[in-house]
PDB file of C-alpha atoms in Angstrom:
ATOM      1  CA  MET C 527      38.184-137.284 -22.637  1.00 81.00           C
ATOM      2  CA  GLY C 528      35.305-139.754 -23.175  1.00 81.00           C
ATOM      3  CA  HIS C 529      37.070-142.475 -21.246  1.00 84.00           C
ATOM      4  CA  PHE C 530      37.881-139.951 -18.442  1.00 83.00           C
ATOM      5  CA  ALA C 531      34.200-138.931 -18.196  1.00 83.00           C
ATOM      6  CA  ASP C 532      33.200-142.552 -18.025  1.00 86.00           C
ATOM      7  CA  SER C 533      35.242-143.013 -14.924  1.00 86.00           C
ATOM      8  CA  LEU C 534      33.141-140.320 -13.124  1.00 89.00           C
ATOM      9  CA  THR C 535      29.684-141.593 -14.240  1.00 88.00           C
ATOM     10  CA  PHE C 536      27.657-144.424 -12.828  1.00 86.00           C
ATOM     11  CA  SER C 537      24.020-145.215 -12.039  1.00 85.00           C
ATOM     12  CA  GLY C 538      22.941-144.352 -15.578  1.00 88.00           C
ATOM     13  CA  ARG C 539      24.823-141.026 -15.787  1.00 91.00           C
ATOM     14  CA  LYS C 540      26.853-140.368 -18.949  1.00 91.00           C
ATOM     15  CA  VAL C 541      27.640-136.596 -18.837  1.00 91.00           C
ATOM     16  CA  VAL C 542      29.947-134.447 -16.720  1.00 93.00           C
ATOM     17  CA  ALA C 543      30.149-130.684 -16.258  1.00 92.00           C
ATOM     18  CA  ALA C 544      33.290-128.560 -16.376  1.00 93.00           C
ATOM     19  CA  TRP C 545      34.231-126.012 -13.622  1.00 94.00           C
ATOM     20  CA  ALA C 546      37.242-123.775 -13.408  1.00 95.00           C
ATOM     21  CA  SER C 547      38.813-121.029 -11.403  1.00 95.00           C
ATOM     22  CA  LEU C 548      41.153-119.001 -13.658  1.00 92.00           C
ATOM     23  CA  PRO C 549      43.042-117.847 -11.774  1.00 94.00           C
ATOM     24  CA  PHE C 550      42.598-119.503  -8.477  1.00 95.00           C
ATOM     25  CA  PRO C 551      42.476-116.481  -6.011  1.00 94.00           C
ATOM     26  CA  ALA C 552      45.549-116.607  -3.832  1.00 92.00           C
ATOM     27  CA  SER C 553      48.172-114.220  -2.591  1.00 90.00           C
ATOM     28  CA  ARG C 554      51.855-114.471  -3.380  1.00 87.00           C
ATOM     29  CA  GLY C 555      53.523-116.749  -0.803  1.00 85.00           C
ATOM     30  CA  SER C 556      50.331-118.521   0.245  1.00 84.00           C
ATOM     31  CA  SER C 557      50.679-122.108   1.222  1.00 87.00           C
ATOM     32  CA  LEU C 558      48.169-124.589  -0.068  1.00 89.00           C
ATOM     33  CA  LEU C 559      46.561-124.678   3.322  1.00 88.00           C
ATOM     34  CA  ASP C 560      46.284-120.904   3.411  1.00 88.00           C
ATOM     35  CA  ALA C 561      44.905-120.693  -0.103  1.00 90.00           C
ATOM     36  CA  LEU C 562      42.200-123.345   0.539  1.00 90.00           C
ATOM     37  CA  SER C 563      41.279-121.943   3.967  1.00 88.00           C
ATOM     38  CA  ALA C 564      40.577-118.536   2.564  1.00 89.00           C
ATOM     39  CA  HIS C 565      37.470-119.842   0.783  1.00 88.00           C
ATOM     40  CA  ARG C 566      34.356-121.127   2.581  1.00 85.00           C
ATOM     41  CA  GLU C 567      33.101-122.231  -0.802  1.00 88.00           C
ATOM     42  CA  VAL C 568      35.127-123.579  -3.691  1.00 91.00           C
ATOM     43  CA  PRO C 569      35.856-120.438  -5.804  1.00 92.00           C
ATOM     44  CA  TRP C 570      35.055-121.846  -9.237  1.00 93.00           C
ATOM     45  CA  LYS C 571      32.577-121.156 -11.937  1.00 92.00           C
ATOM     46  CA  LEU C 572      30.501-123.494 -14.028  1.00 91.00           C
ATOM     47  CA  LEU C 573      31.805-123.571 -17.670  1.00 91.00           C
ATOM     48  CA  SER C 574      29.175-125.874 -19.051  1.00 84.00           C
ATOM     49  CA  SER C 575      25.829-124.628 -20.160  1.00 78.00           C
ATOM     50  CA  GLY C 576      23.116-124.207 -17.466  1.00 72.00           C
ATOM     51  CA  ARG C 577      22.893-122.357 -14.206  1.00 74.00           C
ATOM     52  CA  GLU C 578      24.942-123.148 -11.187  1.00 74.00           C
ATOM     53  CA  PRO C 579      23.044-125.217  -8.515  1.00 69.00           C
ATOM     54  CA  LYS C 580      22.525-123.882  -5.040  1.00 68.00           C
ATOM     55  CA  GLY C 581      24.668-125.414  -2.393  1.00 65.00           C
ATOM     56  CA  SER C 582      27.506-127.925  -2.705  1.00 69.00           C
ATOM     57  CA  CYS C 583      26.524-131.304  -4.124  1.00 84.00           C
ATOM     58  CA  CYS C 584      27.976-133.745  -6.669  1.00 89.00           C
ATOM     59  CA  PHE C 585      28.033-137.422  -7.259  1.00 93.00           C
ATOM     60  CA  ALA C 586      31.589-137.737  -8.471  1.00 94.00           C
ATOM     61  CA  GLN C 587      34.413-135.387  -9.498  1.00 95.00           C
ATOM     62  CA  SER C 588      38.043-135.122 -10.488  1.00 95.00           C
ATOM     63  CA  VAL C 589      39.796-131.884  -9.406  1.00 96.00           C
ATOM     64  CA  VAL C 590      43.201-130.421 -10.345  1.00 95.00           C
ATOM     65  CA  LEU C 591      44.866-127.518  -8.613  1.00 95.00           C
ATOM     66  CA  ARG C 592      48.174-126.156  -9.844  1.00 94.00           C
ATOM     67  CA  GLY C 593      50.550-123.270  -9.173  1.00 93.00           C
ATOM     68  CA  ILE C 594      50.203-122.972  -5.316  1.00 89.00           C
ATOM     69  CA  GLY C 595      53.546-123.165  -3.491  1.00 72.00           C
ATOM     70  CA  ARG C 596      54.644-125.324  -0.512  1.00 64.00           C
ATOM     71  CA  GLU C 597      55.199-122.380   1.850  1.00 61.00           C
ATOM     72  CA  SER C 598      54.498-122.803   5.564  1.00 53.00           C
ATOM     73  CA  PRO C 599      50.912-122.146   6.548  1.00 56.00           C
ATOM     74  CA  SER C 600      50.587-118.657   8.141  1.00 55.00           C
ATOM     75  CA  SER C 601      47.538-119.407  10.261  1.00 52.00           C
ATOM     76  CA  PRO C 602      45.840-122.522  11.659  1.00 50.00           C
ATOM     77  CA  GLN C 603      42.422-120.835  11.348  1.00 51.00           C
ATOM     78  CA  HIS C 604      40.279-122.123   8.513  1.00 52.00           C
ATOM     79  CA  PRO C 605      36.589-122.731   7.995  1.00 52.00           C
ATOM     80  CA  TRP C 606      36.873-126.417   7.093  1.00 51.00           C
ATOM     81  CA  GLU C 607      37.823-129.376   9.229  1.00 54.00           C
ATOM     82  CA  PRO C 608      41.470-128.952  10.131  1.00 51.00           C
ATOM     83  CA  PRO C 609      43.948-131.625   8.898  1.00 52.00           C
ATOM     84  CA  GLN C 610      45.651-133.848  11.470  1.00 49.00           C
ATOM     85  CA  HIS C 611      48.877-132.093  10.633  1.00 51.00           C
ATOM     86  CA  PRO C 612      49.486-128.929   8.609  1.00 52.00           C
ATOM     87  CA  TRP C 613      52.386-130.589   6.702  1.00 54.00           C
ATOM     88  CA  GLU C 614      50.218-133.325   5.169  1.00 66.00           C
ATOM     89  CA  PRO C 615      50.963-133.909   1.392  1.00 82.00           C
ATOM     90  CA  PRO C 616      49.335-131.336  -0.872  1.00 86.00           C
ATOM     91  CA  GLN C 617      47.094-133.871  -2.563  1.00 89.00           C
ATOM     92  CA  GLN C 618      45.864-135.148   0.798  1.00 89.00           C
ATOM     93  CA  LEU C 619      45.017-131.539   1.873  1.00 90.00           C
ATOM     94  CA  LEU C 620      43.070-130.954  -1.307  1.00 92.00           C
ATOM     95  CA  GLN C 621      41.292-134.232  -0.890  1.00 92.00           C
ATOM     96  CA  GLN C 622      40.312-133.357   2.595  1.00 91.00           C
ATOM     97  CA  TYR C 623      39.050-129.969   1.484  1.00 92.00           C
ATOM     98  CA  LEU C 624      36.892-131.641  -1.205  1.00 92.00           C
ATOM     99  CA  HIS C 625      35.570-134.186   1.318  1.00 91.00           C
ATOM    100  CA  THR C 626      34.462-131.370   3.631  1.00 90.00           C
ATOM    101  CA  HIS C 627      32.594-129.526   0.861  1.00 91.00           C
ATOM    102  CA  PHE C 628      31.272-132.675  -0.910  1.00 92.00           C
ATOM    103  CA  PRO C 629      30.674-135.357   1.753  1.00 90.00           C
ATOM    104  CA  GLY C 630      29.817-138.729   0.328  1.00 89.00           C
ATOM    105  CA  ALA C 631      30.972-137.820  -3.198  1.00 91.00           C
ATOM    106  CA  PHE C 632      33.524-139.812  -5.055  1.00 92.00           C
ATOM    107  CA  SER C 633      36.450-137.450  -5.489  1.00 93.00           C
ATOM    108  CA  THR C 634      39.912-137.693  -6.999  1.00 92.00           C
ATOM    109  CA  SER C 635      42.411-134.818  -6.685  1.00 93.00           C
ATOM    110  CA  HIS C 636      45.795-133.820  -8.064  1.00 93.00           C
ATOM    111  CA  VAL C 637      48.071-130.957  -7.060  1.00 93.00           C
ATOM    112  CA  LEU C 638      50.724-129.696  -9.414  1.00 93.00           C
ATOM    113  CA  GLN C 639      53.360-127.187  -8.518  1.00 90.00           C
ATOM    114  CA  GLN C 640      53.794-125.822 -12.049  1.00 93.00           C
ATOM    115  CA  PRO C 641      51.296-122.976 -12.782  1.00 94.00           C
ATOM    116  CA  CYS C 642      49.476-122.490 -16.077  1.00 95.00           C
ATOM    117  CA  ASP C 643      51.478-120.694 -18.714  1.00 95.00           C
ATOM    118  CA  THR C 644      49.453-117.585 -19.897  1.00 95.00           C
ATOM    119  CA  ARG C 645      52.093-115.682 -21.918  1.00 92.00           C
ATOM    120  CA  PRO C 646      50.985-114.313 -25.225  1.00 87.00           C
ATOM    121  CA  PRO C 647      49.232-115.381 -27.449  1.00 91.00           C
ATOM    122  CA  PHE C 648      47.105-116.481 -24.417  1.00 93.00           C
ATOM    123  CA  PRO C 649      44.257-113.859 -24.230  1.00 92.00           C
ATOM    124  CA  GLN C 650      45.050-111.246 -21.595  1.00 91.00           C
ATOM    125  CA  PHE C 651      41.646-110.839 -19.998  1.00 90.00           C
ATOM    126  CA  PHE C 652      42.981-110.653 -16.436  1.00 91.00           C
ATOM    127  CA  SER C 653      42.370-108.002 -13.805  1.00 89.00           C
ATOM    128  CA  PRO C 654      45.098-105.435 -13.237  1.00 89.00           C
ATOM    129  CA  LEU C 655      45.015-106.576  -9.656  1.00 88.00           C
ATOM    130  CA  LEU C 656      46.926-109.648 -10.635  1.00 92.00           C
ATOM    131  CA  SER C 657      50.653-109.823 -10.554  1.00 92.00           C
ATOM    132  CA  THR C 658      52.557-111.142 -13.538  1.00 92.00           C
ATOM    133  CA  GLN C 659      52.538-114.599 -11.844  1.00 92.00           C
ATOM    134  CA  GLY C 660      48.762-114.400 -11.382  1.00 93.00           C
ATOM    135  CA  PHE C 661      48.617-113.736  -7.640  1.00 93.00           C
ATOM    136  CA  LEU C 662      46.309-111.208  -6.037  1.00 91.00           C
ATOM    137  CA  GLN C 663      47.662-107.793  -5.076  1.00 87.00           C
ATOM    138  CA  ASP C 664      46.280-105.002  -2.873  1.00 79.00           C
ATOM    139  CA  LYS C 665      46.346-102.512  -5.755  1.00 72.00           C
ATOM    140  CA  ALA C 666      46.810-102.509  -9.499  1.00 65.00           C
ATOM    141  CA  HIS C 667      50.267-102.995 -10.800  1.00 57.00           C
ATOM    142  CA  SER C 668      52.031 -99.614 -11.218  1.00 54.00           C
ATOM    143  CA  SER C 669      53.386-100.582 -14.637  1.00 52.00           C
ATOM    144  CA  ALA C 670      50.137-101.866 -16.055  1.00 48.00           C
ATOM    145  CA  GLY C 671      49.986-101.210 -19.736  1.00 51.00           C
ATOM    146  CA  PRO C 672      49.618-102.739 -23.208  1.00 51.00           C
ATOM    147  CA  ASN C 673      53.016-104.396 -22.968  1.00 55.00           C
ATOM    148  CA  ARG C 674      52.477-106.025 -19.564  1.00 73.00           C
ATOM    149  CA  ALA C 675      51.176-109.565 -19.533  1.00 87.00           C
ATOM    150  CA  VAL C 676      50.212-112.034 -16.885  1.00 92.00           C
ATOM    151  CA  GLU C 677      52.761-114.777 -17.601  1.00 95.00           C
ATOM    152  CA  SER C 678      51.293-117.561 -15.414  1.00 95.00           C
ATOM    153  CA  ILE C 679      48.411-118.220 -13.059  1.00 95.00           C
ATOM    154  CA  PRO C 680      47.533-120.687 -10.314  1.00 96.00           C
ATOM    155  CA  ALA C 681      44.354-122.503 -11.530  1.00 96.00           C
ATOM    156  CA  LEU C 682      41.783-125.026 -10.447  1.00 96.00           C
ATOM    157  CA  ALA C 683      39.776-127.171 -12.814  1.00 96.00           C
ATOM    158  CA  ALA C 684      37.266-129.927 -12.342  1.00 95.00           C
ATOM    159  CA  LEU C 685      34.942-132.341 -14.070  1.00 94.00           C
ATOM    160  CA  GLN C 686      31.826-133.175 -12.074  1.00 93.00           C
ATOM    161  CA  ALA C 687      28.797-135.383 -12.408  1.00 93.00           C
ATOM    162  CA  CYS C 688      26.451-133.046 -10.498  1.00 91.00           C
ATOM    163  CA  PRO C 689      22.805-131.919 -10.239  1.00 89.00           C
ATOM    164  CA  ALA C 690      23.497-128.854 -12.480  1.00 88.00           C
ATOM    165  CA  LEU C 691      23.350-131.227 -15.427  1.00 91.00           C
ATOM    166  CA  HIS C 692      19.672-132.157 -14.608  1.00 91.00           C
ATOM    167  CA  THR C 693      18.658-128.581 -15.561  1.00 89.00           C
ATOM    168  CA  LEU C 694      20.698-128.603 -18.727  1.00 90.00           C
ATOM    169  CA  LEU C 695      19.512-131.994 -19.960  1.00 93.00           C
ATOM    170  CA  HIS C 696      15.870-131.536 -18.976  1.00 92.00           C
ATOM    171  CA  GLY C 697      15.836-128.131 -20.736  1.00 91.00           C
ATOM    172  CA  LEU C 698      17.288-129.756 -23.913  1.00 92.00           C
ATOM    173  CA  TRP C 699      14.654-132.493 -23.707  1.00 93.00           C
ATOM    174  CA  SER C 700      11.862-129.977 -23.233  1.00 92.00           C
ATOM    175  CA  ASP C 701      13.011-127.760 -26.175  1.00 90.00           C
ATOM    176  CA  LEU C 702      13.323-130.705 -28.585  1.00 87.00           C
ATOM    177  CA  ARG C 703      10.017-132.194 -27.439  1.00 88.00           C
ATOM    178  CA  ALA C 704       8.237-128.888 -28.295  1.00 86.00           C
ATOM    179  CA  ARG C 705       9.493-129.001 -31.906  1.00 80.00           C
ATOM    180  CA  ASN C 706       7.443-130.519 -34.712  1.00 78.00           C
ATOM    181  CA  VAL C 707      10.264-132.311 -36.449  1.00 73.00           C
ATOM    182  CA  ARG C 708       7.938-133.554 -39.173  1.00 74.00           C
ATOM    183  CA  ARG C 709       8.305-130.104 -40.685  1.00 76.00           C
ATOM    184  CA  TRP C 710      12.039-130.516 -41.045  1.00 74.00           C
ATOM    185  CA  SER C 711      12.313-132.600 -44.173  1.00 74.00           C
ATOM    186  CA  SER C 712      16.088-132.229 -44.231  1.00 74.00           C
ATOM    187  CA  PHE C 713      16.276-133.656 -40.747  1.00 71.00           C
ATOM    188  CA  PHE C 714      14.823-137.026 -41.874  1.00 71.00           C
ATOM    189  CA  THR C 715      16.510-136.864 -45.221  1.00 75.00           C
ATOM    190  CA  ALA C 716      19.763-137.353 -43.233  1.00 70.00           C
ATOM    191  CA  GLY C 717      18.522-140.792 -42.367  1.00 73.00           C
ATOM    192  CA  VAL C 718      16.858-140.215 -38.958  1.00 72.00           C
ATOM    193  CA  GLU C 719      13.608-142.088 -38.440  1.00 79.00           C
ATOM    194  CA  GLN C 720      10.755-140.654 -36.423  1.00 80.00           C
ATOM    195  CA  ASP C 721      10.719-143.672 -34.075  1.00 84.00           C
ATOM    196  CA  ASP C 722      14.472-143.370 -33.515  1.00 84.00           C
ATOM    197  CA  PHE C 723      14.018-139.681 -32.733  1.00 84.00           C
ATOM    198  CA  GLN C 724      11.251-140.329 -30.171  1.00 88.00           C
ATOM    199  CA  GLU C 725      13.393-143.080 -28.594  1.00 92.00           C
ATOM    200  CA  ALA C 726      16.337-140.714 -28.315  1.00 90.00           C
ATOM    201  CA  LEU C 727      14.074-138.086 -26.624  1.00 92.00           C
ATOM    202  CA  GLU C 728      12.990-140.695 -24.034  1.00 95.00           C
ATOM    203  CA  GLU C 729      16.583-141.628 -23.356  1.00 95.00           C
ATOM    204  CA  LEU C 730      17.504-138.021 -22.934  1.00 95.00           C
ATOM    205  CA  LYS C 731      14.671-137.532 -20.347  1.00 95.00           C
ATOM    206  CA  THR C 732      15.753-140.640 -18.529  1.00 95.00           C
ATOM    207  CA  LEU C 733      19.354-139.400 -18.518  1.00 94.00           C
ATOM    208  CA  SER C 734      18.331-136.025 -17.074  1.00 93.00           C
ATOM    209  CA  GLN C 735      16.473-137.748 -14.246  1.00 93.00           C
ATOM    210  CA  CYS C 736      19.654-139.544 -13.238  1.00 93.00           C
ATOM    211  CA  TYR C 737      21.005-136.152 -12.006  1.00 91.00           C
ATOM    212  CA  GLU C 738      18.065-135.330  -9.713  1.00 87.00           C
ATOM    213  CA  THR C 739      18.809-135.250  -5.966  1.00 79.00           C
ATOM    214  CA  GLY C 740      15.193-135.345  -4.747  1.00 65.00           C
ATOM    215  CA  PHE C 741      11.683-134.083  -5.260  1.00 42.00           C
ATOM    216  CA  GLY C 742      11.525-130.429  -6.011  1.00 43.00           C
ATOM    217  CA  ALA C 743      10.701-127.899  -8.628  1.00 41.00           C
ATOM    218  CA  ASP C 744      12.276-129.979 -11.442  1.00 44.00           C
ATOM    219  CA  GLY C 745      10.289-132.955 -10.395  1.00 42.00           C
ATOM    220  CA  SER C 746       7.159-130.956 -10.651  1.00 41.00           C
ATOM    221  CA  GLU C 747       8.208-129.929 -14.074  1.00 45.00           C
ATOM    222  CA  ASP C 748       8.545-133.470 -15.215  1.00 43.00           C
ATOM    223  CA  GLU C 749       5.100-134.303 -13.953  1.00 40.00           C
ATOM    224  CA  ALA C 750       3.573-131.328 -15.724  1.00 40.00           C
ATOM    225  CA  ASP C 751       5.313-132.204 -18.981  1.00 46.00           C
ATOM    226  CA  SER C 752       4.210-135.891 -18.743  1.00 42.00           C
ATOM    227  CA  ASP C 753       0.679-134.594 -18.435  1.00 39.00           C
TER     228      ASP C 753
END
């Protein structure tokens, strides 16, 4: 995982954030083009600590979508730039979708036909509006009960080097900076020197700044803290 994260980081960045859509919202029989076209924004949630940034922005990402069939697209209408041909390879469709939402970002994409297996003992936290194959239904399954389980789901997952990490890293730096570590004798008993600790703090602050996208509220925070 460390080597994989390294492939998505550059310009001083060392950390990536995890995003996922479990399940990826799609109806049974949807083609990949239909499934992507139904969402003006990528329907995922940030799994890493921190709050989700406003708008779509990232520096680099790797995205995997699995469990969406190869059915014919039902409609040519979609909110993103249409492909040159609706029968383009699935991976190329996903790549174009990502390019539309994250222009200028380095993106790699993979599309797998096999869905994620969610049979027990996988935790059954799914909505009753999902079919046993994880697709959206108009109403709850009539046989919903304790013995019914979602057996598989279409899913989307991604690792991103994105601005959301600035908030996370800056917050960690701010919290550590406010602590008086000299009171923690056990901390330095473990072999950490005060100078090494201060150096690590400065490296953490510098790392957080690598995820900034411009001058804004976070920049003002840095200036206030440095004062």
